[in-house]
Amino acid sequence: MSQPPQDGPAQGAASHAPNLRIRIVFGDDAMLGPGKADLLDGIRRTGSIAAAGRAMSMSYKRAWSLVEEMNAAFRGPLVRSSRGGAKGGGADLTELGEAVLRHYRDLEDAAASACADRIGAIHALLRDAESRD
Amino acid sequence: MSQPPQDGPAQGAASHAPNLRIRIVFGDDAMLGPGKADLLDGIRRTGSIAAAGRAMSMSYKRAWSLVEEMNAAFRGPLVRSSRGGAKGGGADLTELGEAVLRHYRDLEDAAASACADRIGAIHALLRDAESRD
């Protein structure tokens, strides 16, 4: 029973590699998960909420609403934006946004390391663990 | 068979305690997350797919569909059921079901331990980290 070679975690890897998605739920509603983290990453990369949303096939409205949710949940905004400004609505992460995103990515890494054995064990019990492409 | 004295995993805990929800995604579709794990737990506890679903405010149809999905995804069924039998559709976990559930709960524990610092760091950055009730 040889394990399939793992290219590494997450997105870049072959689609059959098991992938952990972690959502932190605070209280009854506030939460941080893969979608918001990827949106923050996209804003950081593109300098635009609209472009970051588009890259995730997310409507502008949805992207804005997630940003507003995050900005309201934390001690200060995670995303600073000039909506409809001269540059057509540029955006970037605040220091707080960078910190939250970094903590979340570190958390993902820590979980992936800590869980690798169990993920492998569950993966090995799948019907087509060997035949997936 | 003594069960640990808990009504359920996350639910009973104080609602403000940060809570990790972990979903393992295998390939493009097969996945195992908190909902399926709680459903397996419920079936184990109640001996009934319907009752387990009800306890999660899930329709009978939805509970059955999740069970069928899991049974199809793994090397064998995780849930053994006598649908509409004399006892009105009893169900329990197979050995494989027990193993998958145990691996998943171990994985949750491992992730929670490994991530405690980061969760605390993110929690401390929430606007109402102190005032939640």
Short mmCIF file of C-alpha atoms in Angstrom, two decimals:
data_model
loop_
_atom_site.label_atom_id
_atom_site.label_comp_id
_atom_site.label_asym_id
_atom_site.label_seq_id
_atom_site.Cartn_x
_atom_site.Cartn_y
_atom_site.Cartn_z
CA MET A 1 0.00 0.00 0.00
CA SER A 2 2.15 2.84 -1.15
CA GLN A 3 0.90 6.32 -0.54
CA PRO A 4 0.59 8.56 -3.55
CA PRO A 5 3.49 10.97 -3.73
CA GLN A 6 2.40 14.27 -2.33
CA ASP A 7 3.41 17.35 -4.16
CA GLY A 8 2.66 19.51 -1.20
CA PRO A 9 -0.33 21.10 0.38
CA ALA A 10 -3.12 23.10 -1.13
CA GLN A 11 -3.79 24.96 -4.29
CA GLY A 12 -0.81 24.38 -6.51
CA ALA A 13 -0.78 20.68 -5.90
CA ALA A 14 -2.43 17.98 -7.95
CA SER A 15 -6.12 18.02 -7.24
CA HIS A 16 -6.10 14.61 -5.58
CA ALA A 17 -3.87 15.71 -2.73
CA PRO A 18 -5.94 15.99 0.42
CA ASN A 19 -6.40 19.56 1.45
CA LEU A 20 -7.43 20.91 4.85
CA ARG A 21 -9.89 23.78 4.98
CA ILE A 22 -9.98 25.44 8.32
CA ARG A 23 -12.58 27.85 9.54
CA ILE A 24 -12.23 29.56 12.89
CA VAL A 25 -15.57 30.38 14.42
CA PHE A 26 -15.67 33.04 17.08
CA GLY A 27 -18.87 33.08 19.04
CA ASP A 28 -21.95 32.61 16.95
CA ASP A 29 -21.07 34.41 13.81
CA ALA A 30 -17.69 36.03 13.28
CA MET A 31 -15.48 33.68 11.39
CA LEU A 32 -12.38 33.46 9.34
CA GLY A 33 -11.90 30.76 6.76
CA PRO A 34 -10.31 29.93 3.44
CA GLY A 35 -12.54 32.27 1.43
CA LYS A 36 -11.81 35.40 3.43
CA ALA A 37 -8.12 34.53 3.68
CA ASP A 38 -7.88 34.05 -0.08
CA LEU A 39 -9.71 37.32 -0.60
CA LEU A 40 -7.22 39.13 1.63
CA ASP A 41 -4.40 37.50 -0.32
CA GLY A 42 -5.97 38.59 -3.59
CA ILE A 43 -6.40 42.18 -2.43
CA ARG A 44 -2.80 42.20 -1.35
CA ARG A 45 -1.72 40.88 -4.73
CA THR A 46 -3.98 42.89 -7.03
CA GLY A 47 -4.48 46.07 -5.03
CA SER A 48 -8.18 45.86 -5.77
CA ILE A 49 -11.18 44.33 -4.05
CA ALA A 50 -12.98 43.91 -7.36
CA ALA A 51 -10.03 42.17 -9.02
CA ALA A 52 -9.46 39.95 -6.00
CA GLY A 53 -13.12 38.95 -6.04
CA ARG A 54 -13.10 38.32 -9.78
CA ALA A 55 -10.13 35.99 -9.42
CA MET A 56 -12.30 33.95 -7.06
CA SER A 57 -15.40 34.14 -9.30
CA MET A 58 -17.01 36.29 -6.65
CA SER A 59 -19.28 39.21 -7.37
CA TYR A 60 -18.07 42.68 -6.52
CA LYS A 61 -20.90 42.96 -4.06
CA ARG A 62 -19.99 39.72 -2.34
CA ALA A 63 -16.31 40.67 -2.11
CA TRP A 64 -17.22 44.03 -0.61
CA SER A 65 -19.55 42.47 1.86
CA LEU A 66 -16.87 40.04 3.06
CA VAL A 67 -14.41 42.91 3.44
CA GLU A 68 -16.95 44.94 5.40
CA GLU A 69 -17.65 41.96 7.61
CA MET A 70 -13.96 41.53 8.40
CA ASN A 71 -13.41 45.23 8.91
CA ALA A 72 -16.26 45.29 11.41
CA ALA A 73 -15.22 42.15 13.27
CA PHE A 74 -11.67 43.16 14.09
CA ARG A 75 -10.27 45.99 16.15
CA GLY A 76 -9.73 48.01 13.04
CA PRO A 77 -10.10 47.55 9.31
CA LEU A 78 -8.11 44.76 7.66
CA VAL A 79 -8.54 46.36 4.25
CA ARG A 80 -8.04 50.01 3.45
CA SER A 81 -9.76 51.14 0.30
CA SER A 82 -10.40 54.24 -1.71
CA ARG A 83 -13.72 53.24 -3.16
CA GLY A 84 -14.26 54.85 -6.51
CA GLY A 85 -11.30 57.16 -6.04
CA ALA A 86 -9.15 58.55 -8.81
CA LYS A 87 -7.47 55.20 -9.20
CA GLY A 88 -10.83 53.48 -9.51
CA GLY A 89 -11.01 51.95 -6.09
CA GLY A 90 -7.58 50.81 -5.03
CA ALA A 91 -7.25 48.74 -1.90
CA ASP A 92 -4.60 47.17 0.25
CA LEU A 93 -4.18 45.46 3.57
CA THR A 94 -3.62 47.40 6.73
CA GLU A 95 -1.00 46.29 9.22
CA LEU A 96 -3.76 44.56 11.11
CA GLY A 97 -4.89 42.84 7.92
CA GLU A 98 -1.36 41.61 7.27
CA ALA A 99 -1.15 40.30 10.82
CA VAL A 100 -4.47 38.46 10.67
CA LEU A 101 -3.64 36.91 7.31
CA ARG A 102 -0.22 35.84 8.52
CA HIS A 103 -1.66 34.25 11.64
CA TYR A 104 -4.22 32.40 9.55
CA ARG A 105 -1.62 31.06 7.11
CA ASP A 106 0.61 30.01 9.99
CA LEU A 107 -2.36 28.28 11.55
CA GLU A 108 -3.01 26.41 8.29
CA ASP A 109 0.60 25.29 8.16
CA ALA A 110 0.60 24.19 11.79
CA ALA A 111 -2.60 22.22 11.30
CA ALA A 112 -1.37 20.58 8.11
CA SER A 113 1.81 19.42 9.85
CA ALA A 114 0.03 18.26 12.96
CA CYS A 115 -2.63 16.41 10.98
CA ALA A 116 -0.60 14.85 8.19
CA ASP A 117 -0.71 11.35 9.69
CA ARG A 118 -4.45 11.41 10.30
CA ILE A 119 -5.18 12.83 6.88
CA GLY A 120 -3.09 10.05 5.36
CA ALA A 121 -4.96 7.47 7.41
CA ILE A 122 -8.36 8.75 6.28
CA HIS A 123 -7.19 9.14 2.70
CA ALA A 124 -6.05 5.52 2.66
CA LEU A 125 -9.59 4.43 3.55
CA LEU A 126 -11.17 6.14 0.55
CA ARG A 127 -12.54 3.88 -2.15
CA ASP A 128 -10.43 5.33 -4.90
CA ALA A 129 -7.45 6.47 -2.90
CA GLU A 130 -5.17 4.90 -5.51
CA SER A 131 -7.04 5.60 -8.69
CA ARG A 132 -7.77 9.30 -8.43
CA ASP A 133 -6.28 11.49 -11.06
CA MET B 1 -20.05 0.97 26.41
CA SER B 2 -19.54 4.10 28.34
CA GLN B 3 -19.82 7.30 26.38
CA PRO B 4 -17.94 10.38 27.44
CA PRO B 5 -20.31 12.67 29.32
CA GLN B 6 -20.79 15.24 26.63
CA ASP B 7 -23.92 16.22 24.80
CA GLY B 8 -22.05 16.86 21.66
CA PRO B 9 -18.75 18.28 20.60
CA ALA B 10 -18.69 22.02 20.03
CA GLN B 11 -22.28 22.83 20.86
CA GLY B 12 -22.15 22.49 24.60
CA ALA B 13 -19.11 24.70 24.99
CA ALA B 14 -19.34 28.36 25.86
CA SER B 15 -20.36 30.08 22.68
CA HIS B 16 -17.58 32.61 22.76
CA ALA B 17 -14.79 30.07 22.78
CA PRO B 18 -13.08 30.03 19.40
CA ASN B 19 -13.84 26.83 17.61
CA LEU B 20 -11.97 25.26 14.70
CA ARG B 21 -14.00 23.66 11.95
CA ILE B 22 -11.95 21.46 9.77
CA ARG B 23 -12.93 20.07 6.43
CA ILE B 24 -10.73 17.62 4.59
CA VAL B 25 -11.16 17.87 0.86
CA PHE B 26 -10.07 14.90 -1.20
CA GLY B 27 -9.78 15.69 -4.87
CA ASP B 28 -12.55 17.84 -6.19
CA ASP B 29 -15.50 16.62 -4.25
CA ALA B 30 -15.21 13.96 -1.58
CA MET B 31 -14.90 15.61 1.75
CA LEU B 32 -15.25 15.05 5.42
CA GLY B 33 -16.12 17.86 7.77
CA PRO B 34 -17.86 18.74 11.00
CA GLY B 35 -21.36 18.04 9.68
CA LYS B 36 -20.66 14.51 8.52
CA ALA B 37 -18.61 13.75 11.62
CA ASP B 38 -21.40 14.96 13.91
CA LEU B 39 -23.88 12.92 11.91
CA LEU B 40 -21.76 9.80 12.38
CA ASP B 41 -21.54 10.57 16.09
CA GLY B 42 -25.30 11.01 16.25
CA ILE B 43 -25.97 7.73 14.48
CA ARG B 44 -23.63 6.02 16.88
CA ARG B 45 -25.42 7.55 19.84
CA THR B 46 -29.02 7.22 18.70
CA GLY B 47 -28.88 4.12 16.53
CA SER B 48 -30.92 5.94 13.93
CA ILE B 49 -30.12 8.07 10.90
CA ALA B 50 -33.40 9.97 11.26
CA ALA B 51 -32.85 10.73 14.94
CA ALA B 52 -29.25 11.76 14.34
CA GLY B 53 -30.37 14.09 11.58
CA ARG B 54 -33.19 15.55 13.69
CA ALA B 55 -30.75 16.34 16.48
CA MET B 56 -28.89 18.46 13.93
CA SER B 57 -32.05 20.05 12.50
CA MET B 58 -31.39 18.17 9.30
CA SER B 59 -34.10 16.65 7.14
CA TYR B 60 -34.29 12.90 6.90
CA LYS B 61 -33.54 13.17 3.22
CA ARG B 62 -30.45 15.27 3.83
CA ALA B 63 -29.15 12.92 6.51
CA TRP B 64 -29.64 9.94 4.20
CA SER B 65 -27.94 11.68 1.36
CA LEU B 66 -24.87 12.47 3.49
CA VAL B 67 -24.73 8.86 4.66
CA GLU B 68 -24.95 7.61 1.09
CA GLU B 69 -22.23 10.01 0.04
CA MET B 70 -19.92 8.75 2.77
CA ASN B 71 -20.74 5.12 2.11
CA ALA B 72 -19.89 5.59 -1.55
CA ALA B 73 -16.69 7.54 -0.95
CA PHE B 74 -14.96 5.06 1.31
CA ARG B 75 -13.82 1.49 0.73
CA GLY B 76 -16.96 0.22 2.33
CA PRO B 77 -20.00 1.65 4.08
CA LEU B 78 -19.43 3.72 7.21
CA VAL B 79 -23.04 3.28 8.26
CA ARG B 80 -24.96 0.02 8.26
CA SER B 81 -28.70 0.47 8.23
CA SER B 82 -31.87 -1.52 8.05
CA ARG B 83 -33.99 1.04 6.30
CA GLY B 84 -37.59 0.67 7.26
CA GLY B 85 -36.99 -2.64 9.00
CA ALA B 86 -39.04 -3.98 11.90
CA LYS B 87 -37.30 -1.56 14.21
CA GLY B 88 -38.14 1.31 11.92
CA GLY B 89 -34.76 1.79 10.35
CA GLY B 90 -32.05 1.15 12.88
CA ALA B 91 -28.49 2.13 12.00
CA ASP B 92 -25.03 1.93 13.41
CA LEU B 93 -21.46 2.51 12.42
CA THR B 94 -19.41 -0.18 10.78
CA GLU B 95 -15.86 -0.82 11.91
CA LEU B 96 -14.74 1.37 9.03
CA GLY B 97 -17.13 4.09 10.17
CA GLU B 98 -15.74 3.93 13.69
CA ALA B 99 -12.20 4.17 12.32
CA VAL B 100 -12.95 7.16 10.08
CA LEU B 101 -14.74 9.00 12.88
CA ARG B 102 -11.93 8.29 15.32
CA HIS B 103 -9.32 9.55 12.85
CA TYR B 104 -11.35 12.69 12.26
CA ARG B 105 -11.76 13.44 15.98
CA ASP B 106 -8.06 12.80 16.57
CA LEU B 107 -7.32 15.16 13.72
CA GLU B 108 -9.51 17.83 15.29
CA ASP B 109 -7.70 17.42 18.58
CA ALA B 110 -4.29 17.56 16.95
CA ALA B 111 -5.22 20.68 15.01
CA ALA B 112 -6.68 22.40 18.07
CA SER B 113 -3.51 21.76 20.06
CA ALA B 114 -1.20 22.77 17.24
CA CYS B 115 -3.19 25.92 16.51
CA ALA B 116 -4.05 27.14 19.98
CA ASP B 117 -1.48 29.94 19.93
CA ARG B 118 -2.53 31.24 16.54
CA ILE B 119 -6.21 31.06 17.39
CA GLY B 120 -5.50 33.03 20.52
CA ALA B 121 -3.54 35.60 18.55
CA ILE B 122 -6.36 36.09 16.04
CA HIS B 123 -8.98 36.11 18.78
CA ALA B 124 -7.12 38.88 20.57
CA LEU B 125 -7.40 41.04 17.46
CA LEU B 126 -11.19 40.85 17.34
CA ARG B 127 -13.07 44.02 18.16
CA ASP B 128 -15.07 42.50 20.95
CA ALA B 129 -12.66 39.82 22.09
CA GLU B 130 -13.30 40.81 25.69
CA SER B 131 -16.92 41.75 25.64
CA ARG B 132 -18.52 38.73 24.01
CA ASP B 133 -20.99 36.83 26.09
#
